PDB file of C-alpha atoms and ligand atoms in Angstrom:
ATOM      1  CA  MET U   1       2.054  19.517   2.747  1.00 81.00           C
ATOM      2  CA  LYS U   2      -1.791  18.728   3.892  1.00 90.00           C
ATOM      3  CA  ILE U   3      -2.542  14.880   2.982  1.00 96.00           C
ATOM      4  CA  GLU U   4      -6.017  13.530   2.570  1.00 97.00           C
ATOM      5  CA  LYS U   5      -6.543  10.800   4.460  1.00 98.00           C
ATOM      6  CA  GLN U   6      -7.603   7.902   2.286  1.00 98.00           C
ATOM      7  CA  ILE U   7      -8.623   4.325   2.196  1.00 98.00           C
ATOM      8  CA  CYS U   8      -6.902   2.469  -0.637  1.00 99.00           C
ATOM      9  CA  PRO U   9      -8.910  -1.078  -1.413  1.00 98.00           C
ATOM     10  CA  SER U  10      -6.484  -3.850  -1.976  1.00 98.00           C
ATOM     11  CA  VAL U  11      -7.874  -5.771  -5.088  1.00 98.00           C
ATOM     12  CA  LEU U  12      -6.438  -8.775  -3.738  1.00 98.00           C
ATOM     13  CA  SER U  13      -9.756  -9.668  -2.092  1.00 97.00           C
ATOM     14  CA  ALA U  14     -12.196  -8.487  -5.037  1.00 98.00           C
ATOM     15  CA  ASP U  15     -13.737 -11.128  -6.875  1.00 97.00           C
ATOM     16  CA  PHE U  16     -11.315 -11.090 -10.129  1.00 97.00           C
ATOM     17  CA  SER U  17     -13.882 -13.043 -12.336  1.00 97.00           C
ATOM     18  CA  ARG U  18     -15.762  -9.497 -11.986  1.00 96.00           C
ATOM     19  CA  LEU U  19     -12.606  -7.550 -11.281  1.00 97.00           C
ATOM     20  CA  ALA U  20     -14.100  -4.582 -13.718  1.00 98.00           C
ATOM     21  CA  ASP U  21     -17.343  -4.030 -11.698  1.00 97.00           C
ATOM     22  CA  GLU U  22     -15.214  -4.318  -8.462  1.00 97.00           C
ATOM     23  CA  ILE U  23     -13.194  -1.466  -9.534  1.00 98.00           C
ATOM     24  CA  ARG U  24     -15.701   0.660 -10.738  1.00 97.00           C
ATOM     25  CA  ALA U  25     -17.961   0.059  -7.614  1.00 97.00           C
ATOM     26  CA  VAL U  26     -14.849   1.518  -5.404  1.00 98.00           C
ATOM     27  CA  GLU U  27     -14.105   4.228  -7.689  1.00 98.00           C
ATOM     28  CA  SER U  28     -18.001   5.603  -7.582  1.00 98.00           C
ATOM     29  CA  ALA U  29     -17.997   5.023  -4.168  1.00 98.00           C
ATOM     30  CA  GLY U  30     -15.038   7.704  -4.187  1.00 98.00           C
ATOM     31  CA  SER U  31     -11.820   5.560  -4.124  1.00 98.00           C
ATOM     32  CA  LYS U  32      -9.011   7.766  -5.346  1.00 98.00           C
ATOM     33  CA  ILE U  33      -5.970   5.175  -4.794  1.00 98.00           C
ATOM     34  CA  LEU U  34      -6.027   1.646  -5.611  1.00 98.00           C
ATOM     35  CA  HIS U  35      -3.969  -1.017  -4.085  1.00 99.00           C
ATOM     36  CA  LEU U  36      -2.199  -3.914  -5.909  1.00 99.00           C
ATOM     37  CA  ASP U  37      -0.644  -6.799  -4.082  1.00 98.00           C
ATOM     38  CA  VAL U  38       1.935  -8.325  -5.802  1.00 99.00           C
ATOM     39  CA  MET U  39       3.414 -11.550  -4.599  1.00 98.00           C
ATOM     40  CA  ASP U  40       6.212 -13.961  -5.703  1.00 98.00           C
ATOM     41  CA  GLY U  41       5.777 -17.053  -3.712  1.00 98.00           C
ATOM     42  CA  HIS U  42       9.511 -16.557  -2.418  1.00 98.00           C
ATOM     43  CA  PHE U  43       9.272 -13.427  -0.258  1.00 98.00           C
ATOM     44  CA  VAL U  44       5.944 -14.221   0.964  1.00 98.00           C
ATOM     45  CA  PRO U  45       4.006 -17.908   0.960  1.00 98.00           C
ATOM     46  CA  ASN U  46       1.688 -16.973  -1.427  1.00 98.00           C
ATOM     47  CA  LEU U  47       1.229 -15.788  -5.530  1.00 98.00           C
ATOM     48  CA  THR U  48      -0.712 -13.216  -7.323  1.00 98.00           C
ATOM     49  CA  PHE U  49      -0.275 -11.302 -10.164  1.00 98.00           C
ATOM     50  CA  GLY U  50       2.563  -9.527 -12.298  1.00 98.00           C
ATOM     51  CA  PRO U  51       2.402  -6.483 -14.739  1.00 98.00           C
ATOM     52  CA  ILE U  52       0.345  -7.798 -17.353  1.00 98.00           C
ATOM     53  CA  ILE U  53      -2.917  -7.443 -14.690  1.00 98.00           C
ATOM     54  CA  VAL U  54      -1.431  -3.916 -13.381  1.00 98.00           C
ATOM     55  CA  LYS U  55      -1.601  -2.771 -17.220  1.00 98.00           C
ATOM     56  CA  ALA U  56      -5.301  -4.179 -17.341  1.00 98.00           C
ATOM     57  CA  ILE U  57      -6.527  -2.611 -14.202  1.00 98.00           C
ATOM     58  CA  ARG U  58      -4.869   0.681 -15.535  1.00 98.00           C
ATOM     59  CA  ASN U  59      -6.886   0.498 -18.412  1.00 98.00           C
ATOM     60  CA  LEU U  60      -9.955  -0.026 -16.510  1.00 98.00           C
ATOM     61  CA  THR U  61      -9.436   3.418 -13.723  1.00 98.00           C
ATOM     62  CA  ASN U  62      -8.065   6.427 -13.619  1.00 97.00           C
ATOM     63  CA  GLN U  63      -7.344   5.686  -9.406  1.00 98.00           C
ATOM     64  CA  VAL U  64      -3.933   6.342  -8.494  1.00 98.00           C
ATOM     65  CA  LEU U  65      -2.167   2.600  -8.939  1.00 99.00           C
ATOM     66  CA  GLU U  66       0.024   1.659  -6.241  1.00 98.00           C
ATOM     67  CA  ALA U  67       1.807  -1.564  -6.331  1.00 99.00           C
ATOM     68  CA  HIS U  68       3.103  -2.975  -3.569  1.00 99.00           C
ATOM     69  CA  LEU U  69       6.115  -5.317  -4.724  1.00 99.00           C
ATOM     70  CA  MET U  70       5.963  -8.474  -2.003  1.00 99.00           C
ATOM     71  CA  MET U  71       8.784  -9.656  -4.159  1.00 98.00           C
ATOM     72  CA  THR U  72      12.767 -10.966  -3.460  1.00 98.00           C
ATOM     73  CA  ASN U  73      13.975  -8.867  -6.727  1.00 98.00           C
ATOM     74  CA  PRO U  74      11.904  -5.930  -7.089  1.00 98.00           C
ATOM     75  CA  GLY U  75      14.817  -4.186  -8.876  1.00 98.00           C
ATOM     76  CA  ASP U  76      14.287  -6.404 -11.884  1.00 98.00           C
ATOM     77  CA  PHE U  77      10.821  -5.328 -12.432  1.00 98.00           C
ATOM     78  CA  LEU U  78      10.417  -1.901 -11.612  1.00 98.00           C
ATOM     79  CA  LYS U  79      10.025  -0.999 -15.049  1.00 98.00           C
ATOM     80  CA  GLN U  80       7.731  -3.411 -16.255  1.00 98.00           C
ATOM     81  CA  PHE U  81       5.440  -2.171 -13.148  1.00 99.00           C
ATOM     82  CA  ARG U  82       6.013   1.591 -14.232  1.00 99.00           C
ATOM     83  CA  ASP U  83       5.192   0.703 -17.779  1.00 99.00           C
ATOM     84  CA  ALA U  84       1.914  -1.099 -17.221  1.00 99.00           C
ATOM     85  CA  GLY U  85       1.108   1.875 -15.283  1.00 98.00           C
ATOM     86  CA  ALA U  86       1.934   2.097 -11.604  1.00 99.00           C
ATOM     87  CA  ASP U  87       1.981   5.594 -10.055  1.00 99.00           C
ATOM     88  CA  THR U  88       3.687   4.377  -6.924  1.00 99.00           C
ATOM     89  CA  ILE U  89       5.821   1.549  -6.414  1.00 99.00           C
ATOM     90  CA  LEU U  90       6.407   0.251  -2.572  1.00 99.00           C
ATOM     91  CA  ILE U  91       9.344  -2.079  -2.189  1.00 99.00           C
ATOM     92  CA  HIS U  92      10.325  -3.881   1.076  1.00 98.00           C
ATOM     93  CA  THR U  93      13.362  -2.951   2.971  1.00 98.00           C
ATOM     94  CA  GLU U  94      13.949  -6.745   3.650  1.00 98.00           C
ATOM     95  CA  THR U  95      14.494  -7.547   0.440  1.00 98.00           C
ATOM     96  CA  CYS U  96      16.633  -4.562  -1.085  1.00 98.00           C
ATOM     97  CA  PRO U  97      19.987  -4.554   0.458  1.00 96.00           C
ATOM     98  CA  HIS U  98      20.955  -1.946  -1.681  1.00 97.00           C
ATOM     99  CA  ILE U  99      17.705   0.196  -1.559  1.00 98.00           C
ATOM    100  CA  HIS U 100      18.556   3.523  -2.327  1.00 98.00           C
ATOM    101  CA  ARG U 101      19.402   2.129  -5.720  1.00 98.00           C
ATOM    102  CA  GLU U 102      16.157   0.655  -6.270  1.00 98.00           C
ATOM    103  CA  LEU U 103      14.404   3.838  -4.666  1.00 98.00           C
ATOM    104  CA  ALA U 104      16.629   6.044  -7.451  1.00 98.00           C
ATOM    105  CA  MET U 105      15.232   3.844 -10.020  1.00 98.00           C
ATOM    106  CA  ILE U 106      11.171   4.247  -9.025  1.00 99.00           C
ATOM    107  CA  ARG U 107      11.875   8.143  -9.144  1.00 98.00           C
ATOM    108  CA  ASP U 108      13.968   8.349 -12.339  1.00 98.00           C
ATOM    109  CA  LEU U 109      10.963   5.876 -13.725  1.00 98.00           C
ATOM    110  CA  GLY U 110       8.852   9.007 -12.886  1.00 98.00           C
ATOM    111  CA  ALA U 111       6.992   7.325 -10.362  1.00 99.00           C
ATOM    112  CA  LYS U 112       6.564   7.804  -6.392  1.00 98.00           C
ATOM    113  CA  ALA U 113       8.950   5.863  -4.461  1.00 99.00           C
ATOM    114  CA  GLY U 114       7.885   3.970  -1.229  1.00 98.00           C
ATOM    115  CA  VAL U 115       9.244   1.755   1.228  1.00 98.00           C
ATOM    116  CA  VAL U 116       7.644  -1.203   3.097  1.00 99.00           C
ATOM    117  CA  LEU U 117       8.174  -2.343   6.652  1.00 98.00           C
ATOM    118  CA  ASN U 118       7.001  -5.791   8.065  1.00 98.00           C
ATOM    119  CA  PRO U 119       5.772  -5.656  11.641  1.00 98.00           C
ATOM    120  CA  GLY U 120       8.934  -7.138  13.193  1.00 98.00           C
ATOM    121  CA  THR U 121      10.950  -4.693  11.079  1.00 98.00           C
ATOM    122  CA  PRO U 122      12.506  -2.093  12.910  1.00 98.00           C
ATOM    123  CA  ALA U 123      11.833   1.370  11.776  1.00 98.00           C
ATOM    124  CA  ASP U 124      15.542   2.836  12.002  1.00 97.00           C
ATOM    125  CA  ILE U 125      16.480   2.415   8.922  1.00 97.00           C
ATOM    126  CA  LEU U 126      14.109   5.368   7.851  1.00 98.00           C
ATOM    127  CA  LYS U 127      16.520   7.758   8.965  1.00 98.00           C
ATOM    128  CA  THR U 128      18.736   6.648   5.851  1.00 98.00           C
ATOM    129  CA  LEU U 129      16.018   7.084   3.725  1.00 98.00           C
ATOM    130  CA  LEU U 130      14.121  10.365   4.224  1.00 98.00           C
ATOM    131  CA  PRO U 131      15.266  12.209   1.303  1.00 98.00           C
ATOM    132  CA  HIS U 132      14.408   9.200  -0.935  1.00 98.00           C
ATOM    133  CA  ILE U 133      10.893   8.156  -0.541  1.00 98.00           C
ATOM    134  CA  ASP U 134       7.435   9.807  -0.890  1.00 98.00           C
ATOM    135  CA  GLN U 135       5.583   7.455   1.047  1.00 98.00           C
ATOM    136  CA  VAL U 136       6.136   4.585   3.948  1.00 99.00           C
ATOM    137  CA  LEU U 137       4.224   1.687   4.301  1.00 99.00           C
ATOM    138  CA  PHE U 138       3.678  -0.146   7.753  1.00 99.00           C
ATOM    139  CA  MET U 139       2.800  -3.884   7.570  1.00 99.00           C
ATOM    140  CA  SER U 140       0.509  -4.423  10.291  1.00 99.00           C
ATOM    141  CA  VAL U 141       0.202  -8.113   9.545  1.00 98.00           C
ATOM    142  CA  ASN U 142       2.819 -10.293   7.986  1.00 98.00           C
ATOM    143  CA  PRO U 143       2.250 -10.068   4.179  1.00 98.00           C
ATOM    144  CA  GLY U 144       1.048 -13.062   1.775  1.00 98.00           C
ATOM    145  CA  PHE U 145      -2.718 -13.037   2.621  1.00 98.00           C
ATOM    146  CA  GLY U 146      -5.810 -10.762   3.218  1.00 98.00           C
ATOM    147  CA  GLY U 147      -8.107 -10.950   6.279  1.00 98.00           C
ATOM    148  CA  GLN U 148      -5.708 -11.438   9.024  1.00 98.00           C
ATOM    149  CA  ALA U 149      -5.748  -9.920  12.106  1.00 98.00           C
ATOM    150  CA  PHE U 150      -4.504  -6.585  12.860  1.00 98.00           C
ATOM    151  CA  ILE U 151      -1.115  -6.693  15.028  1.00 98.00           C
ATOM    152  CA  PRO U 152      -1.584  -3.721  17.349  1.00 98.00           C
ATOM    153  CA  GLU U 153       1.810  -3.318  18.064  1.00 98.00           C
ATOM    154  CA  VAL U 154       2.990  -1.504  15.189  1.00 98.00           C
ATOM    155  CA  LEU U 155       1.221   1.689  16.043  1.00 98.00           C
ATOM    156  CA  GLU U 156       3.971   2.577  18.234  1.00 98.00           C
ATOM    157  CA  LYS U 157       6.373   2.581  15.703  1.00 98.00           C
ATOM    158  CA  ILE U 158       4.199   4.754  13.656  1.00 98.00           C
ATOM    159  CA  GLN U 159       3.726   6.998  16.371  1.00 98.00           C
ATOM    160  CA  ASN U 160       7.472   7.572  17.084  1.00 98.00           C
ATOM    161  CA  TRP U 161       7.922   8.456  13.448  1.00 98.00           C
ATOM    162  CA  ALA U 162       4.985  10.194  12.313  1.00 98.00           C
ATOM    163  CA  SER U 163       6.320  13.923  13.133  1.00 98.00           C
ATOM    164  CA  VAL U 164       9.353  13.406  11.450  1.00 98.00           C
ATOM    165  CA  LEU U 165       7.587  11.425   8.326  1.00 98.00           C
ATOM    166  CA  HIS U 166       5.009  14.548   8.275  1.00 98.00           C
ATOM    167  CA  ASP U 167       7.861  17.074   8.678  1.00 98.00           C
ATOM    168  CA  ASN U 168       9.604  15.674   5.668  1.00 98.00           C
ATOM    169  CA  ASP U 169       6.530  15.384   3.626  1.00 98.00           C
ATOM    170  CA  ILE U 170       6.528  11.972   3.637  1.00 98.00           C
ATOM    171  CA  ILE U 171       3.076   9.918   3.302  1.00 98.00           C
ATOM    172  CA  ILE U 172       2.466   7.249   6.180  1.00 98.00           C
ATOM    173  CA  GLU U 173       0.485   4.498   4.973  1.00 99.00           C
ATOM    174  CA  ILE U 174      -0.850   1.151   7.123  1.00 99.00           C
ATOM    175  CA  ASP U 175      -1.494  -2.576   5.290  1.00 99.00           C
ATOM    176  CA  GLY U 176      -3.305  -5.313   7.009  1.00 98.00           C
ATOM    177  CA  GLY U 177      -6.372  -5.474   9.152  1.00 98.00           C
ATOM    178  CA  VAL U 178      -7.841  -2.259   8.686  1.00 98.00           C
ATOM    179  CA  ASN U 179     -11.874  -2.460   9.483  1.00 98.00           C
ATOM    180  CA  LEU U 180     -14.439  -0.597  11.218  1.00 98.00           C
ATOM    181  CA  SER U 181     -13.232  -2.044  14.499  1.00 98.00           C
ATOM    182  CA  THR U 182      -9.340  -0.955  14.123  1.00 98.00           C
ATOM    183  CA  ILE U 183      -9.576   2.163  12.085  1.00 98.00           C
ATOM    184  CA  ASP U 184      -9.823   4.733  14.801  1.00 98.00           C
ATOM    185  CA  GLN U 185      -6.757   3.516  16.707  1.00 98.00           C
ATOM    186  CA  ILE U 186      -4.898   3.385  13.559  1.00 98.00           C
ATOM    187  CA  LYS U 187      -6.173   7.310  12.717  1.00 98.00           C
ATOM    188  CA  ALA U 188      -4.760   8.616  16.266  1.00 98.00           C
ATOM    189  CA  ALA U 189      -1.437   6.887  15.303  1.00 98.00           C
ATOM    190  CA  GLY U 190      -0.792   9.477  12.364  1.00 98.00           C
ATOM    191  CA  VAL U 191      -1.700   7.394   9.440  1.00 98.00           C
ATOM    192  CA  ASP U 192      -2.533   9.063   6.375  1.00 98.00           C
ATOM    193  CA  TYR U 193      -3.573   5.992   3.911  1.00 98.00           C
ATOM    194  CA  PHE U 194      -5.320   2.948   4.917  1.00 99.00           C
ATOM    195  CA  VAL U 195      -5.027  -0.113   2.890  1.00 99.00           C
ATOM    196  CA  ALA U 196      -8.289  -2.137   3.324  1.00 98.00           C
ATOM    197  CA  GLY U 197      -8.959  -5.480   1.222  1.00 98.00           C
ATOM    198  CA  SER U 198     -11.471  -7.802   3.013  1.00 98.00           C
ATOM    199  CA  ALA U 199     -13.108  -5.033   4.735  1.00 98.00           C
ATOM    200  CA  VAL U 200     -13.938  -3.289   1.173  1.00 98.00           C
ATOM    201  CA  PHE U 201     -14.215  -6.224  -1.274  1.00 98.00           C
ATOM    202  CA  GLY U 202     -15.053  -9.191   1.466  1.00 94.00           C
ATOM    203  CA  ASN U 203     -18.167  -7.026   1.656  1.00 90.00           C
ATOM    204  CA  GLU U 204     -21.470  -7.774  -0.116  1.00 91.00           C
ATOM    205  CA  ASP U 205     -21.903  -4.092  -0.641  1.00 96.00           C
ATOM    206  CA  THR U 206     -18.480  -3.637  -1.697  1.00 97.00           C
ATOM    207  CA  ASN U 207     -19.478   0.344  -2.607  1.00 97.00           C
ATOM    208  CA  ARG U 208     -21.405   0.850   0.841  1.00 97.00           C
ATOM    209  CA  ALA U 209     -18.345  -1.164   2.738  1.00 98.00           C
ATOM    210  CA  PHE U 210     -15.666   1.742   0.855  1.00 98.00           C
ATOM    211  CA  ARG U 211     -17.930   4.609   2.179  1.00 98.00           C
ATOM    212  CA  SER U 212     -18.332   3.471   5.570  1.00 98.00           C
ATOM    213  CA  LEU U 213     -14.486   3.255   6.140  1.00 98.00           C
ATOM    214  CA  GLN U 214     -13.615   6.310   4.253  1.00 98.00           C
ATOM    215  CA  SER U 215     -16.465   8.361   6.468  1.00 98.00           C
ATOM    216  CA  ARG U 216     -14.392   7.916   9.679  1.00 98.00           C
ATOM    217  CA  LEU U 217     -11.650   9.716   8.235  1.00 98.00           C
ATOM    218  CA  PRO U 218     -11.942  13.291   8.157  1.00 85.00           C
TER     219      PRO U 218
HETATM  220  C1  DX5 J   1      -1.446  -8.471   2.871  1.00 64.61           C
HETATM  221  C2  DX5 J   1      -1.524  -7.398   1.652  1.00 64.61           C
HETATM  222  C3  DX5 J   1      -2.928  -6.623   2.128  1.00 64.61           C
HETATM  223  C4  DX5 J   1      -3.846  -7.243   1.932  1.00 64.61           C
HETATM  224  C5  DX5 J   1      -4.748  -6.953   3.458  1.00 64.61           C
HETATM  225  O1  DX5 J   1       0.178  -9.238   2.542  1.00 64.61           O
HETATM  226  O2  DX5 J   1      -0.524  -6.489   1.326  1.00 64.61           O
HETATM  227  O3  DX5 J   1      -2.417  -5.313   1.198  1.00 64.61           O
HETATM  228  O4  DX5 J   1      -4.623  -7.384   0.813  1.00 64.61           O
HETATM  229  O5  DX5 J   1      -6.070  -7.304   3.382  1.00 64.61           O
HETATM  230  P1  DX5 J   1      -6.654  -7.301   4.636  1.00 64.61           P
HETATM  231  O6  DX5 J   1      -7.299  -5.788   4.560  1.00 64.61           O
HETATM  232  O7  DX5 J   1      -8.030  -7.927   4.168  1.00 64.61           O
HETATM  233  O8  DX5 J   1      -6.113  -7.292   5.947  1.00 64.61           O
HETATM  234 ZN1   ZN J   2      -0.447  -4.649  -0.007  1.00 64.61          ZN
END
């Protein structure tokens, strides 16, 4: 399977008072996948939004919506996020002791299923998950906030897994600290999807910021 490399703007850094404009700006710049950061104030030290906002965003755009659930109990909310319009649902291995159950639920709901690993989480767990996932998101910051510094040690973890994941048609995504200075080394590690928050929405010209990042991806 040939996977087209994509910048996935994270609305976490968008101006929520003009969310519709912000989303239109990246869509008109060519964005195909929008990354939605759901934070619960327990698993991560920050709060963002839930299914209501995902549903509102669904009504604003045709982009693929991926919900990154930074929550202690994602299993209780999978149906709500799917009903709200999430196309892909990403759950953290650190919060799911029965993760095959949640992954099966996501696929049963008709969404793509992905797992997320924090920077300090070993990737060995992936061995048991390969047939059950469509996507792996490697965090390159500790989740909770936009604008944090990229943790380069994560690249080795990705390199070690890139061929196994691609052989199994699994998309490799990275999240945290993606910008014009880090994107080339990340690309070299074999990443397909690049989540970018502050590097896109923290910029005065959102449309142009998206395009300059996307233009680095062949
Ligand atoms: C961090 C979130 C990210 C965040 C990335 O907890 O999961 O998606 O928006 O922000 P940047 O791109 O600014 O590092
Ligand atoms: Zn995220």
